[in-house]
PDB file of C-alpha atoms in Angstrom:
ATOM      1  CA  UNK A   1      -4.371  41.620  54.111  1.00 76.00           C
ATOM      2  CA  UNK A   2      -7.273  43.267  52.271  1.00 90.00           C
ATOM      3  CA  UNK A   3      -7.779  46.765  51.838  1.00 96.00           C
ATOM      4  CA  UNK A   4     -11.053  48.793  51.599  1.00 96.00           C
ATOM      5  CA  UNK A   5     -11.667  52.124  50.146  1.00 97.00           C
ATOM      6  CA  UNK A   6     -14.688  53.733  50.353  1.00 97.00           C
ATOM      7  CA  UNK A   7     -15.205  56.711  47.604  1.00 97.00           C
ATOM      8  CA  UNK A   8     -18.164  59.016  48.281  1.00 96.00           C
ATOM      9  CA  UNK A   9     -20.351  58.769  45.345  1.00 96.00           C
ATOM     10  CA  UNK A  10     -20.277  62.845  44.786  1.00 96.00           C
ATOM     11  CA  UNK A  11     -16.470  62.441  45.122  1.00 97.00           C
ATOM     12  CA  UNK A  12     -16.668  59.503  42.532  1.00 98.00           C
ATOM     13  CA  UNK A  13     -18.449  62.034  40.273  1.00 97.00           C
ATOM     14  CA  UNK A  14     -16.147  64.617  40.629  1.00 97.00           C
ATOM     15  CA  UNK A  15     -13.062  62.540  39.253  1.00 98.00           C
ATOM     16  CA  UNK A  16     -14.771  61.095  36.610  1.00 98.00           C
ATOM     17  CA  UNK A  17     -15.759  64.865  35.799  1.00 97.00           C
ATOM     18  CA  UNK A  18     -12.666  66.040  36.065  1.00 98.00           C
ATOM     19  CA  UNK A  19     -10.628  63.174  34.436  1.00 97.00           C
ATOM     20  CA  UNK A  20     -12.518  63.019  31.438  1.00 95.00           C
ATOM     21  CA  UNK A  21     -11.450  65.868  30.077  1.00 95.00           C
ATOM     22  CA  UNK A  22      -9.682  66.444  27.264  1.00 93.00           C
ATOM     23  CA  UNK A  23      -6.697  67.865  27.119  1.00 94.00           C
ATOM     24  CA  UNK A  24      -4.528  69.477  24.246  1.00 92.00           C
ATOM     25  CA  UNK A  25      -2.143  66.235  23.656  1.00 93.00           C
ATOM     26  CA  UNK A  26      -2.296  63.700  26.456  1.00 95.00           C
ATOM     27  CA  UNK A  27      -4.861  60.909  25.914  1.00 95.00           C
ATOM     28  CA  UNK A  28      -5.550  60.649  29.153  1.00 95.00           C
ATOM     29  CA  UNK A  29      -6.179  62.590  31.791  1.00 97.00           C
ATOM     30  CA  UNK A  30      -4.206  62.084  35.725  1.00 97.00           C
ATOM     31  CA  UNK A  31      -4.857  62.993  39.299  1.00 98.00           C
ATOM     32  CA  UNK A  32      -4.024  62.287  42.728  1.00 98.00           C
ATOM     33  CA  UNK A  33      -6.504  61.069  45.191  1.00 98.00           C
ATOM     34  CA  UNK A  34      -5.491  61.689  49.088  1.00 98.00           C
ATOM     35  CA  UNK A  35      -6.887  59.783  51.842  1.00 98.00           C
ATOM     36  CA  UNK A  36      -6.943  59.091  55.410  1.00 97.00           C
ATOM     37  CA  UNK A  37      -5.888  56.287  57.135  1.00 96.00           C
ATOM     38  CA  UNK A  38      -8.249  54.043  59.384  1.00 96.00           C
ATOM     39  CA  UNK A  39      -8.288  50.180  60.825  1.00 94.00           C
ATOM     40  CA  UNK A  40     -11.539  47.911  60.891  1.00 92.00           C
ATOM     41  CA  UNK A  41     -11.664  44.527  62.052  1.00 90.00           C
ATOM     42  CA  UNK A  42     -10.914  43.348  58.218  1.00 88.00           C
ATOM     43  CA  UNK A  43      -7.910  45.391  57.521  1.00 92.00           C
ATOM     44  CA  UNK A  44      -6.957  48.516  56.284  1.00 96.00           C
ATOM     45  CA  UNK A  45      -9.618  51.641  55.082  1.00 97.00           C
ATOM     46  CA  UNK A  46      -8.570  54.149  52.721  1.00 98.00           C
ATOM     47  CA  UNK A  47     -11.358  57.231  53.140  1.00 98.00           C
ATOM     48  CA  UNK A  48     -10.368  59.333  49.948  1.00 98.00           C
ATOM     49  CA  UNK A  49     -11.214  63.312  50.992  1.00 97.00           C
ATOM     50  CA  UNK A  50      -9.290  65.271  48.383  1.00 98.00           C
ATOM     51  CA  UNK A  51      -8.608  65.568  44.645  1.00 98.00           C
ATOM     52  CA  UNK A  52      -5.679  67.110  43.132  1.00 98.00           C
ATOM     53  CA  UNK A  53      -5.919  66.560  39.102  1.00 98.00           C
ATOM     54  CA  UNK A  54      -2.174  67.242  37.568  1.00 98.00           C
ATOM     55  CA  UNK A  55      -1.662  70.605  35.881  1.00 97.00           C
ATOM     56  CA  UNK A  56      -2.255  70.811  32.189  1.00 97.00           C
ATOM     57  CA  UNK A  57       1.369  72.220  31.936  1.00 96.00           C
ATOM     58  CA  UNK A  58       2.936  68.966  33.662  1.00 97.00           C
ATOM     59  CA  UNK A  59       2.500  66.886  31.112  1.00 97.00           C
ATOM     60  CA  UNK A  60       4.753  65.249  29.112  1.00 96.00           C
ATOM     61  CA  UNK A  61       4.390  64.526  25.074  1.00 94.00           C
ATOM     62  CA  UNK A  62       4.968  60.517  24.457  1.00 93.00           C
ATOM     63  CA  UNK A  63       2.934  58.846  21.919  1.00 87.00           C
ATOM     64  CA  UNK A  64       3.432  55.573  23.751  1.00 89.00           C
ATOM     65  CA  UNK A  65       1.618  55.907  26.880  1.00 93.00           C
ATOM     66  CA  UNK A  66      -2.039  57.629  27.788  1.00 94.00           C
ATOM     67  CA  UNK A  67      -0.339  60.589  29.690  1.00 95.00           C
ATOM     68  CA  UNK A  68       2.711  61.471  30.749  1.00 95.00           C
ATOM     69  CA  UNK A  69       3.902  63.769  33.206  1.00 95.00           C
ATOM     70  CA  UNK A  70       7.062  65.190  34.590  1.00 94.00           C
ATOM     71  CA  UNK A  71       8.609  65.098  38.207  1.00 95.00           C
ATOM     72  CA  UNK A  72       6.804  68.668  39.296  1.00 95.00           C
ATOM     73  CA  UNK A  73       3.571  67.098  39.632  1.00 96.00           C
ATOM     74  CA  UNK A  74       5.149  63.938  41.509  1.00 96.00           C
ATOM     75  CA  UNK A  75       7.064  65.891  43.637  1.00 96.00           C
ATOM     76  CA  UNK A  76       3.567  68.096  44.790  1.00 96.00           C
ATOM     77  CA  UNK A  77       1.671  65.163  45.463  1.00 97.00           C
ATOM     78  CA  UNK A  78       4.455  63.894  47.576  1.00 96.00           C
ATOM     79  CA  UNK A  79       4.643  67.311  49.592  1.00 96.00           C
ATOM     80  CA  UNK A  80       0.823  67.178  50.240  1.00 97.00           C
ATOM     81  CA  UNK A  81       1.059  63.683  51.338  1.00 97.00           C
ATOM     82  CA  UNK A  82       3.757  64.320  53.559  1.00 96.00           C
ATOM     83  CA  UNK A  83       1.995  67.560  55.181  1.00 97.00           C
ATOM     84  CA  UNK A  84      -1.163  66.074  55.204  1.00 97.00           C
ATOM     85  CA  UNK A  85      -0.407  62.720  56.432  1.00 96.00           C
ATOM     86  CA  UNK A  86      -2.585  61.578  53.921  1.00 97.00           C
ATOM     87  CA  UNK A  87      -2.579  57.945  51.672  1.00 98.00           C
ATOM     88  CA  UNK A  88      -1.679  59.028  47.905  1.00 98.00           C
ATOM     89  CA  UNK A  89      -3.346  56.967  45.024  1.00 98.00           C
ATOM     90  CA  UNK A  90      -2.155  57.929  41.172  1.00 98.00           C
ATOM     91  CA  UNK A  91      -5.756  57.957  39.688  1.00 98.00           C
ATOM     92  CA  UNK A  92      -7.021  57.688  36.013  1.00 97.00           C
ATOM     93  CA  UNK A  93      -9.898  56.823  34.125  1.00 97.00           C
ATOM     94  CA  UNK A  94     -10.665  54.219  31.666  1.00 95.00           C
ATOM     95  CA  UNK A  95     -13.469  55.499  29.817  1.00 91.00           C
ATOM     96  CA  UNK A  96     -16.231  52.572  29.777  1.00 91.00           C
ATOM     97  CA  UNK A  97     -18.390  51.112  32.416  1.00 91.00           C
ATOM     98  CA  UNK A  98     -18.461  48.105  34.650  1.00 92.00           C
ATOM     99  CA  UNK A  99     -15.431  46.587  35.990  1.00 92.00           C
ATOM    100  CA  UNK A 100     -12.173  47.856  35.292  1.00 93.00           C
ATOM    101  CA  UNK A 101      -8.680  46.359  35.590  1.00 92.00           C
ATOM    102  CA  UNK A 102      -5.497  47.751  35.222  1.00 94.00           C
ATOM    103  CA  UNK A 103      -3.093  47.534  32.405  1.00 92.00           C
ATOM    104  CA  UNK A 104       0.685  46.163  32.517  1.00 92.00           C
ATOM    105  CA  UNK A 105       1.535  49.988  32.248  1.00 92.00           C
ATOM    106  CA  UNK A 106      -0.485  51.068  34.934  1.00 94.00           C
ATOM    107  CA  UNK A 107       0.665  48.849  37.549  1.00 96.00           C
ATOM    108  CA  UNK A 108       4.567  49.266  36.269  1.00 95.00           C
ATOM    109  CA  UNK A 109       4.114  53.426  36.872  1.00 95.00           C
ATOM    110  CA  UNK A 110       2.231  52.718  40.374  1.00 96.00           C
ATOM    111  CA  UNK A 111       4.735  50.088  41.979  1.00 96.00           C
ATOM    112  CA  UNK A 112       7.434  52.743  40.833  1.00 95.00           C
ATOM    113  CA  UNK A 113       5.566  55.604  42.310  1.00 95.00           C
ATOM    114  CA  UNK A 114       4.281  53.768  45.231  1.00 95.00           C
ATOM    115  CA  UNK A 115       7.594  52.267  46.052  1.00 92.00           C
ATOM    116  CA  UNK A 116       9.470  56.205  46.267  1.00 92.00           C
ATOM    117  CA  UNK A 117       6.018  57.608  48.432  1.00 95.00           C
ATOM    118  CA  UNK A 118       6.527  54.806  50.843  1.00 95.00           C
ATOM    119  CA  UNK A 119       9.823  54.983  51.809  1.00 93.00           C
ATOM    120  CA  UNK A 120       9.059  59.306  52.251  1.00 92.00           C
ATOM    121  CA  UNK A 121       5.848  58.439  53.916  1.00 94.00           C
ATOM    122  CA  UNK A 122       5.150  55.410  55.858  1.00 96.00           C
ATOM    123  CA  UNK A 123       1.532  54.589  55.175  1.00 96.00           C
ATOM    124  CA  UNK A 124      -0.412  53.064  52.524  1.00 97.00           C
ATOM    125  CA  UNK A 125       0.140  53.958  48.984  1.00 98.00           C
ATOM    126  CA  UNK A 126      -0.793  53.033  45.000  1.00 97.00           C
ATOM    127  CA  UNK A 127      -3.380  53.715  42.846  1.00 97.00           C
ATOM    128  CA  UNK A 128      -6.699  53.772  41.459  1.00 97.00           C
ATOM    129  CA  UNK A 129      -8.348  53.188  37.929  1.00 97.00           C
ATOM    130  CA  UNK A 130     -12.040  54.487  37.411  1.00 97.00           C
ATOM    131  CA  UNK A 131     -14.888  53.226  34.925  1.00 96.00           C
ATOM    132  CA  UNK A 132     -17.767  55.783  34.514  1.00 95.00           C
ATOM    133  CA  UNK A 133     -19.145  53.325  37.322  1.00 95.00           C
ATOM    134  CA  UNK A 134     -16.952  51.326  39.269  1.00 96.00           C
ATOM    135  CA  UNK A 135     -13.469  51.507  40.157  1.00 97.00           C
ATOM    136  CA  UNK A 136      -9.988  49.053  41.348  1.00 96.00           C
ATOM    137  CA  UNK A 137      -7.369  50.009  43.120  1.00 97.00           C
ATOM    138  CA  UNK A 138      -3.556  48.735  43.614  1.00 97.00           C
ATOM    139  CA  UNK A 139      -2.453  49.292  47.304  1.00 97.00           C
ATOM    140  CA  UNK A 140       1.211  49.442  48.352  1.00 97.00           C
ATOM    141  CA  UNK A 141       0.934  48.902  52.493  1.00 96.00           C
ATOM    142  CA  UNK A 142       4.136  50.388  54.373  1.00 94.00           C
ATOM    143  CA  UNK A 143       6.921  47.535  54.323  1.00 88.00           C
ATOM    144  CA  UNK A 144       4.956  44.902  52.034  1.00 93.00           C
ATOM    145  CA  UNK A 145       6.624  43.347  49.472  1.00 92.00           C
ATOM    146  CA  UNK A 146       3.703  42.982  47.056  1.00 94.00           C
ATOM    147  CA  UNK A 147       0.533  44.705  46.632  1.00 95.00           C
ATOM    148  CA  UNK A 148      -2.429  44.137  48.861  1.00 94.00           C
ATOM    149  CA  UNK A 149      -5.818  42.696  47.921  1.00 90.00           C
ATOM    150  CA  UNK A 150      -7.598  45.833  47.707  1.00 94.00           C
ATOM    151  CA  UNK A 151     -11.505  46.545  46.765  1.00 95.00           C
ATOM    152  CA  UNK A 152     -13.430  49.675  46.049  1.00 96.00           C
ATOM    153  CA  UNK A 153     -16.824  50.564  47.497  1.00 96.00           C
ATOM    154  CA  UNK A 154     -18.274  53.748  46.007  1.00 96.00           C
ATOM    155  CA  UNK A 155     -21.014  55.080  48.706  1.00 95.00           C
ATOM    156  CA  UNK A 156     -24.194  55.890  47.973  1.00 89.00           C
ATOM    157  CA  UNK A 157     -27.239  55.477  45.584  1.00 82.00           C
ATOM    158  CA  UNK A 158     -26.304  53.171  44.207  1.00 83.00           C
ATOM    159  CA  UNK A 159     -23.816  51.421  46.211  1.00 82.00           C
ATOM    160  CA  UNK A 160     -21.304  49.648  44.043  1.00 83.00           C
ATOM    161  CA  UNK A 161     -18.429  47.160  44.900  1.00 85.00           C
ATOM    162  CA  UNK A 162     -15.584  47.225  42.807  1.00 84.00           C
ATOM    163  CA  UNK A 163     -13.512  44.135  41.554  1.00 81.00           C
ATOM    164  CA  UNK A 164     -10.756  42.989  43.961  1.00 82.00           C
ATOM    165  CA  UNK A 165      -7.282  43.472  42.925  1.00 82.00           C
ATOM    166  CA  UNK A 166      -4.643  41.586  42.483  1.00 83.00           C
TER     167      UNK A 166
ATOM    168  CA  UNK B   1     -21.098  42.644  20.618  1.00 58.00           C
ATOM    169  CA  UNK B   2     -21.250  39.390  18.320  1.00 71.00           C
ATOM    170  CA  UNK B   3     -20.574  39.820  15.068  1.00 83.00           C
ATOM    171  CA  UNK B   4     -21.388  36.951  12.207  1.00 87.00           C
ATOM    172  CA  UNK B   5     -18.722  34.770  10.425  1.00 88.00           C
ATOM    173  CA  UNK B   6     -20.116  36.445   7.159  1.00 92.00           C
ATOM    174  CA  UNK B   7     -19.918  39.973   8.151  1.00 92.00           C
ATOM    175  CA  UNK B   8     -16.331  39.047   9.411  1.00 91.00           C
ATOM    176  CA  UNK B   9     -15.367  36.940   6.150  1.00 92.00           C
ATOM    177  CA  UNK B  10     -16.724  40.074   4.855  1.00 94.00           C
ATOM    178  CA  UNK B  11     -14.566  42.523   6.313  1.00 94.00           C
ATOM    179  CA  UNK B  12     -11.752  40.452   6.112  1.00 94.00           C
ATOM    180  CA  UNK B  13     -12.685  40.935   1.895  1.00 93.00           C
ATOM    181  CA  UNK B  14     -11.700  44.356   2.723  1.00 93.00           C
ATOM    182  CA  UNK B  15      -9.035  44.297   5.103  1.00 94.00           C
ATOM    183  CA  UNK B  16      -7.329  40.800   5.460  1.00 93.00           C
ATOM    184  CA  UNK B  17      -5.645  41.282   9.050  1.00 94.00           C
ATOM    185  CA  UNK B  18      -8.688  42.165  11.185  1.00 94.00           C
ATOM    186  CA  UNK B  19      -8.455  41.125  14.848  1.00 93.00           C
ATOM    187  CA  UNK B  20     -11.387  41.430  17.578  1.00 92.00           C
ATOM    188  CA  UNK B  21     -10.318  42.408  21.104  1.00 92.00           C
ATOM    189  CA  UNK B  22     -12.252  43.355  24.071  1.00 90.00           C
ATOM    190  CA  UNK B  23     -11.558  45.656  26.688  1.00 90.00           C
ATOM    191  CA  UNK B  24     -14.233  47.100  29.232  1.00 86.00           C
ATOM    192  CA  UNK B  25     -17.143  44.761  27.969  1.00 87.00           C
ATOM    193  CA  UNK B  26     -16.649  46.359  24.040  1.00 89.00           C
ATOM    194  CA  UNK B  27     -15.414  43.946  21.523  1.00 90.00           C
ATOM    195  CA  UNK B  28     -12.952  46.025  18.931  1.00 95.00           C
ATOM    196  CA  UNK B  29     -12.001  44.941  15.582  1.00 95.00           C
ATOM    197  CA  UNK B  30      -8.173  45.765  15.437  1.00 96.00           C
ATOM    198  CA  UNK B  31      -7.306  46.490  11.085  1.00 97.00           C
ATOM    199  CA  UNK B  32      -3.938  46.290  10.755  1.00 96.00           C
ATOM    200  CA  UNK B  33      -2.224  48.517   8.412  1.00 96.00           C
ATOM    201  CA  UNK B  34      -5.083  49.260   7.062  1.00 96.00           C
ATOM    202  CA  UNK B  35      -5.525  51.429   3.083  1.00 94.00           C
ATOM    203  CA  UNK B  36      -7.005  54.397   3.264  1.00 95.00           C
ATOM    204  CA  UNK B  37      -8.464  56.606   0.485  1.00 94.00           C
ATOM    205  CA  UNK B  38      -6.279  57.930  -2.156  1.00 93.00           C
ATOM    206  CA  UNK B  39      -5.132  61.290  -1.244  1.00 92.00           C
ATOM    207  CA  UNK B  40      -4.472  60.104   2.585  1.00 94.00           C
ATOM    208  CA  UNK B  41      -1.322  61.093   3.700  1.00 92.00           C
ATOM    209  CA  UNK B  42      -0.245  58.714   5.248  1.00 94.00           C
ATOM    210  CA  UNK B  43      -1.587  56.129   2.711  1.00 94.00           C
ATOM    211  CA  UNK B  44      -2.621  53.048   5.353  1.00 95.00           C
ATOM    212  CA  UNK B  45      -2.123  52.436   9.078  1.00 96.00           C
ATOM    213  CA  UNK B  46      -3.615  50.811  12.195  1.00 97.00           C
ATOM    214  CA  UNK B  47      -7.651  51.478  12.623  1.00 98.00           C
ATOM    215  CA  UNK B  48      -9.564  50.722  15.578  1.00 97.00           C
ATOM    216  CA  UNK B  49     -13.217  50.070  14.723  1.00 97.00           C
ATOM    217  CA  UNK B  50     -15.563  50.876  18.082  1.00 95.00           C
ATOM    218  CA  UNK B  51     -18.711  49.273  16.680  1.00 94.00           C
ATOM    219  CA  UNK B  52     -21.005  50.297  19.590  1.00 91.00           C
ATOM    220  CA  UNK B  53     -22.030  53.859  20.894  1.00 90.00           C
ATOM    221  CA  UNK B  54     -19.525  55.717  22.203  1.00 88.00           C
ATOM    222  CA  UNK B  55     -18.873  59.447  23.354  1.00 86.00           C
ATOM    223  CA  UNK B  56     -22.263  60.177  21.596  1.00 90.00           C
ATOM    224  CA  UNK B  57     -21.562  58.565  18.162  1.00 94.00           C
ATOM    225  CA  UNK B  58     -23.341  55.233  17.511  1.00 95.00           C
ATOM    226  CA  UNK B  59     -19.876  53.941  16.100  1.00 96.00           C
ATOM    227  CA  UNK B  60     -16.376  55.310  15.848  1.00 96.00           C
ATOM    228  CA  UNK B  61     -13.570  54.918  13.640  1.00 97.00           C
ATOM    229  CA  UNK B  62      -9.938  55.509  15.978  1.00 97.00           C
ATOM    230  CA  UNK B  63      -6.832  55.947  14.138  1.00 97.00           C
ATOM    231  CA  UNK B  64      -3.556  55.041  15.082  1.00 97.00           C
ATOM    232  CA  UNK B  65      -2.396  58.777  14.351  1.00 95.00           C
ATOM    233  CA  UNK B  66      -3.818  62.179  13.048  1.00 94.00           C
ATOM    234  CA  UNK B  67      -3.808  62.261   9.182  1.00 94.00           C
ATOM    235  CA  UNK B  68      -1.830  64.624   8.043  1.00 89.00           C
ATOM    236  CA  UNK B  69      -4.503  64.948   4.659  1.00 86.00           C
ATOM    237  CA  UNK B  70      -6.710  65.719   4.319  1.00 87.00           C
ATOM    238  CA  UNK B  71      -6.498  68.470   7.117  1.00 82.00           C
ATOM    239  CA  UNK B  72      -9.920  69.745   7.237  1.00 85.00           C
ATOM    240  CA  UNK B  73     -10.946  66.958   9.762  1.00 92.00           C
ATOM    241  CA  UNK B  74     -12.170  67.481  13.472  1.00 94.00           C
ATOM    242  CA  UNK B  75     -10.108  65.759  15.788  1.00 93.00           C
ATOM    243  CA  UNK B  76     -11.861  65.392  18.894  1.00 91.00           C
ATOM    244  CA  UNK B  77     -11.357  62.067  20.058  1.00 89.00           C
ATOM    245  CA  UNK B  78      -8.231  60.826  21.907  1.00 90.00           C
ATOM    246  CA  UNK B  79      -8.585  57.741  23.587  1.00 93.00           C
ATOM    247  CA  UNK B  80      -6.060  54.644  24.755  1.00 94.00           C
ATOM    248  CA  UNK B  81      -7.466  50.893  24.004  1.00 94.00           C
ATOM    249  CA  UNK B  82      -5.936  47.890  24.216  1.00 92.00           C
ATOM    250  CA  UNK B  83      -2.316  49.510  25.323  1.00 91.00           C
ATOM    251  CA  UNK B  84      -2.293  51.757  22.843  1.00 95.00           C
ATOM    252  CA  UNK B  85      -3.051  55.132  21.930  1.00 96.00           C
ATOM    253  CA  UNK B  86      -5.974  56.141  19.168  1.00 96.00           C
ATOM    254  CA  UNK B  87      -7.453  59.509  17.291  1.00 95.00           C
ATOM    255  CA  UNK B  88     -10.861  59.822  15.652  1.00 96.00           C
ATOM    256  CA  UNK B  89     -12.477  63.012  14.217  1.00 95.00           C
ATOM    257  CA  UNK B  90     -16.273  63.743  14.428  1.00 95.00           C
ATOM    258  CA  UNK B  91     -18.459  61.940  11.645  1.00 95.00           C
ATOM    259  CA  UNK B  92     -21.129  60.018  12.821  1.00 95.00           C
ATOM    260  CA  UNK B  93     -22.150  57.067  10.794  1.00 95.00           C
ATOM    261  CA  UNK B  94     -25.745  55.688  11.082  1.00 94.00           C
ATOM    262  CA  UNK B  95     -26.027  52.864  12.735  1.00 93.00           C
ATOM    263  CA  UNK B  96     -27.343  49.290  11.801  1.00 91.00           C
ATOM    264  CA  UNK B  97     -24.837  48.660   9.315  1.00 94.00           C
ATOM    265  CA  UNK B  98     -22.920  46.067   8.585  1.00 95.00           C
ATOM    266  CA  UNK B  99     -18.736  45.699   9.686  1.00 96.00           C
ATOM    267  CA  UNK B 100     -17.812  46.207   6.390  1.00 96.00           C
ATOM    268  CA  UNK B 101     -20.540  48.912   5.519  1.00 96.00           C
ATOM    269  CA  UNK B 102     -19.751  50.377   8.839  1.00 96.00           C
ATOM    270  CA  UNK B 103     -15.968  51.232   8.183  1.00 96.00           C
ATOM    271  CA  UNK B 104     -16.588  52.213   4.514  1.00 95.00           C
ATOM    272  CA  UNK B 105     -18.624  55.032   5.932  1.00 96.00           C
ATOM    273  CA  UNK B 106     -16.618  56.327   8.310  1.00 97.00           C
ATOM    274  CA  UNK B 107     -13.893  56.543   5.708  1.00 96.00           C
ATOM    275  CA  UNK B 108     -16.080  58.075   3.133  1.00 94.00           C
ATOM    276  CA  UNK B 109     -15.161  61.523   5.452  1.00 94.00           C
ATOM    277  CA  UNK B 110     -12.041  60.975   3.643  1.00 93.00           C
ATOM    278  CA  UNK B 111     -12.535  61.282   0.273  1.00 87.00           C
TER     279      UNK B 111
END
């Protein structure tokens, strides 16, 4: 099954914006992207419509990860998902450009997170990593096993397709 | 970025367990417990050379931790490479260098 999720280039912008800033310890920065749900012919579409970036305060000091953050922010991004009905993708940046993949990290703390939003909210759940250009995401689909091919098209000028992942 | 045997056999003069890496199209040299200037504290540890442009500096010098001497240094790069977490204050080093000429400038801030 292959997912699709379309990011609106202005949207695109605003994460990057938003994620690339610094902050006091973390060395990276983390967000929540929300989207709505639809069906094409091809599978699943994620439409991405709001941004919530964690709160400075949530986060956790641990040299041996980019950022960590505590079970506040979680448990808000679960409550908007839930209220919203909305898709929930854990979103960071990795600060280059071109294709991006994620690390053995990243997809550890998105199966984990993915795995808890699903069985609170049945629909369609993971993450996404940015470049300053391009973007992958990891999708969890309600009562899958494994992730879902997924690929990232960021709309506008320019149009780019993202790698495919797994 | 390709970098010649000599300039590596070069480096490697300096500091014997380099390693390149690349992540996002940048190749990184990896310097493993690396010396740094007397009056460092601590005296040697991990550097991560970024010999292209990036965040505005034509190279950059990441270390594997703040320094706790000397203090006077500008901290204002956090990043995460390669699985791992890195520091580097503001110097900028001119570019067109050599590896070796390269990382002896950026730890010239040092002394």
């Amino acid at each position: 099954m292959n997912v699709a999720i379309r990011l609106r280039r202005a949207f695109f912008s605003t994460l990057v914006d938003d994620l690339a800033r610094p902050h006091a310890f973390a060395f990276e920065r983390v967000g929540w992207v929300f989207a709505r749900q639809a069906t094409t012919h091809r599978g699943p579409l994620l439409l991405p419509d709001w941004y919530e970036p964690v709160n400075d305060e949530d986060y956790v000091r641990d040299d041996k990860v980019g950022a960590r953050f505590g079970t506040a922010a979680i448990r808000a991004a679960l409550q908007r998902a839930r209220a919203t009905n909305r898709s929930c993708l854990q979103v960071h940046l990795h600060d280059h450009y071109g294709d991006t993949q994620f690390s053995w990290t990243d997809c550890k703390t998105i199966d984990e997170l993915a795995t808890s939003f699903r069985a609170l909210v049945a629909l369609p759940h993971g993450g996404l990593v940015l470049s300053r250009d391009s973007a992958t995401a990891r999708i969890w689909l309600p009562d899958h096993d494994s992730p879902s091919s997924a690929r990232v098209t960021i709309v506008g000028f320019p149009t780019r397709f993202g790698a495919e992942h797994p | 970025m390709p970098f010649s045997d000599d300039e590596v056999a070069e480096l490697k003069h300096f500091f014997p367990d380099v390693q390149g890496a690349k992540e996002g199209g940048i190749t990184y040299l990896l310097l493993q417990n690396a010396k740094l200037p007397q009056g460092c504290q601590p005296g040697s540890m991990d550097l991560l050379l970024c010999p292209n442009e990036r965040d505005g500096y034509p190279s950059r010098l990441y270390f594997a931790q703040k320094l706790q001497q000397p203090a006077s240094l500008n901290w204002n790069g956090n990043c995460r490479v390669l699985e791992r977490n890195w520091c580097a204050f503001s110097w900028k080093v001119e570019p067109g260098l050599r590896l070796a000429q390269m990382i002896q400038a950026h730890l010239r801030a040092l002394r």
